[in-house]
Structures are given as structure tokens and as C-alpha cells.
C-alpha atoms as an extended CHARMM CRD file, in Angstrom:
* protein
*
        65  EXT
         1         1  UNK       CA              2.7730000000        4.7640000000       12.0290000000  PROA      1               0.0000000000
         2         2  UNK       CA              0.7480000000        2.3910000000        9.8570000000  PROA      2               0.0000000000
         3         3  UNK       CA              0.1060000000       -1.1500000000       10.8330000000  PROA      3               0.0000000000
         4         4  UNK       CA              0.3070000000       -4.1060000000        8.4660000000  PROA      4               0.0000000000
         5         5  UNK       CA             -3.1460000000       -5.2230000000        9.6090000000  PROA      5               0.0000000000
         6         6  UNK       CA             -4.8370000000       -1.9250000000        8.6850000000  PROA      6               0.0000000000
         7         7  UNK       CA             -5.4720000000       -0.1330000000        5.4060000000  PROA      7               0.0000000000
         8         8  UNK       CA             -2.7160000000        2.4590000000        4.8890000000  PROA      8               0.0000000000
         9         9  UNK       CA             -5.2770000000        4.9150000000        3.4500000000  PROA      9               0.0000000000
        10        10  UNK       CA             -8.2330000000        4.7830000000        5.8670000000  PROA      10              0.0000000000
        11        11  UNK       CA             -6.7250000000        2.8260000000        8.7970000000  PROA      11              0.0000000000
        12        12  UNK       CA             -9.6180000000        0.3460000000        8.9120000000  PROA      12              0.0000000000
        13        13  UNK       CA             -8.6650000000       -3.0540000000       10.3490000000  PROA      13              0.0000000000
        14        14  UNK       CA             -8.0390000000       -5.8080000000        7.8230000000  PROA      14              0.0000000000
        15        15  UNK       CA             -7.9990000000       -9.5480000000        8.3800000000  PROA      15              0.0000000000
        16        16  UNK       CA             -5.0590000000      -11.3950000000        6.7790000000  PROA      16              0.0000000000
        17        17  UNK       CA             -7.3540000000      -12.9060000000        4.1240000000  PROA      17              0.0000000000
        18        18  UNK       CA             -8.5410000000       -9.3810000000        3.1720000000  PROA      18              0.0000000000
        19        19  UNK       CA             -5.0210000000       -8.1960000000        2.3000000000  PROA      19              0.0000000000
        20        20  UNK       CA             -5.0390000000       -8.6140000000       -1.4710000000  PROA      20              0.0000000000
        21        21  UNK       CA             -3.4970000000       -5.3280000000       -2.6020000000  PROA      21              0.0000000000
        22        22  UNK       CA             -0.4910000000       -3.2750000000       -1.5390000000  PROA      22              0.0000000000
        23        23  UNK       CA              0.9540000000        0.1640000000       -2.2110000000  PROA      23              0.0000000000
        24        24  UNK       CA              4.6300000000        1.1300000000       -2.0540000000  PROA      24              0.0000000000
        25        25  UNK       CA              5.4270000000        4.1040000000        0.1830000000  PROA      25              0.0000000000
        26        26  UNK       CA              8.5730000000        6.1990000000        0.6190000000  PROA      26              0.0000000000
        27        27  UNK       CA              9.8170000000        7.6700000000        3.8880000000  PROA      27              0.0000000000
        28        28  UNK       CA              8.2380000000       10.9520000000        2.7310000000  PROA      28              0.0000000000
        29        29  UNK       CA              4.8560000000        9.1380000000        2.5460000000  PROA      29              0.0000000000
        30        30  UNK       CA              4.6880000000        9.3780000000       -1.2130000000  PROA      30              0.0000000000
        31        31  UNK       CA              3.0670000000        6.4900000000       -3.0540000000  PROA      31              0.0000000000
        32        32  UNK       CA              5.2330000000        5.2500000000       -5.9170000000  PROA      32              0.0000000000
        33        33  UNK       CA              4.4840000000        3.1990000000       -9.0140000000  PROA      33              0.0000000000
        34        34  UNK       CA              6.9660000000        0.3510000000       -8.5630000000  PROA      34              0.0000000000
        35        35  UNK       CA              6.8850000000       -2.5610000000       -6.1460000000  PROA      35              0.0000000000
        36        36  UNK       CA             10.6770000000       -3.0340000000       -6.2820000000  PROA      36              0.0000000000
        37        37  UNK       CA             12.1240000000       -1.6200000000       -3.0450000000  PROA      37              0.0000000000
        38        38  UNK       CA             15.6490000000       -1.9220000000       -4.4370000000  PROA      38              0.0000000000
        39        39  UNK       CA             14.9490000000        0.8150000000       -7.0000000000  PROA      39              0.0000000000
        40        40  UNK       CA             14.0080000000        3.4310000000       -4.3880000000  PROA      40              0.0000000000
        41        41  UNK       CA             16.5560000000        4.7680000000       -1.8770000000  PROA      41              0.0000000000
        42        42  UNK       CA             13.9760000000        5.9260000000        0.6620000000  PROA      42              0.0000000000
        43        43  UNK       CA             11.5550000000        3.0060000000        0.3590000000  PROA      43              0.0000000000
        44        44  UNK       CA              9.4400000000        2.0610000000        3.3720000000  PROA      44              0.0000000000
        45        45  UNK       CA              8.1810000000       -1.0080000000        1.5630000000  PROA      45              0.0000000000
        46        46  UNK       CA              4.7010000000       -2.2380000000        0.7680000000  PROA      46              0.0000000000
        47        47  UNK       CA              1.6100000000       -1.5250000000        2.8490000000  PROA      47              0.0000000000
        48        48  UNK       CA             -1.8650000000       -3.0530000000        2.5640000000  PROA      48              0.0000000000
        49        49  UNK       CA             -4.7200000000       -1.1190000000        1.0020000000  PROA      49              0.0000000000
        50        50  UNK       CA             -8.3720000000       -2.1320000000        1.2990000000  PROA      50              0.0000000000
        51        51  UNK       CA            -10.5600000000       -2.9190000000       -1.6870000000  PROA      51              0.0000000000
        52        52  UNK       CA            -12.6790000000        0.2440000000       -1.2430000000  PROA      52              0.0000000000
        53        53  UNK       CA             -9.6580000000        2.5620000000       -0.9940000000  PROA      53              0.0000000000
        54        54  UNK       CA             -8.0320000000        0.7800000000       -3.9480000000  PROA      54              0.0000000000
        55        55  UNK       CA            -10.8850000000        2.0090000000       -6.1670000000  PROA      55              0.0000000000
        56        56  UNK       CA             -9.7580000000        5.6180000000       -5.6040000000  PROA      56              0.0000000000
        57        57  UNK       CA             -6.1060000000        5.0560000000       -6.5100000000  PROA      57              0.0000000000
        58        58  UNK       CA             -4.4900000000        5.0120000000       -9.9690000000  PROA      58              0.0000000000
        59        59  UNK       CA             -4.0750000000        1.3840000000      -11.0060000000  PROA      59              0.0000000000
        60        60  UNK       CA             -0.3080000000        1.7480000000      -11.6040000000  PROA      60              0.0000000000
        61        61  UNK       CA              0.1900000000        2.4020000000       -7.8620000000  PROA      61              0.0000000000
        62        62  UNK       CA             -1.6220000000       -0.7360000000       -6.6310000000  PROA      62              0.0000000000
        63        63  UNK       CA              0.0460000000       -4.1690000000       -6.5750000000  PROA      63              0.0000000000
        64        64  UNK       CA             -1.7090000000       -7.5100000000       -6.1720000000  PROA      64              0.0000000000
        65        65  UNK       CA             -0.3930000000       -9.6920000000       -3.3520000000  PROA      65              0.0000000000
């Protein structure tokens, strides 16, 4: 299970000041392109993603903190 102090993609530790971007995950571990948890029945919420991993994701799936 992912931690909120690690990148959800690569699991590298992140300091609180490094958490600048988040991705929204469902309970099926699908990344979705909205940050509104109320719109998704099986939302797990937002998880941090590191700046290097962010470069490999479509921009519509990454949300600035």
C-alpha cells in the first residue's frame, strides 16, 4: 500500500517540501484525470508523485498541490 511520503510511481521517499504534484487513483489502481474525489465512486484519493515520474505522465493526470 502506498505511503503519502513516497512517490506512488517509483516508491522513492519524498520530504514534505518535495510533494508538489499529486495523482488521483481508484481502488482498481487506475489513474484518473480529475482531482475531485466526489465524482468517482471508487476513489482512493490523491497520492504524491515525484518530479521525475511526473515527466512520464500525461499532464491531464497530474495535479499541482
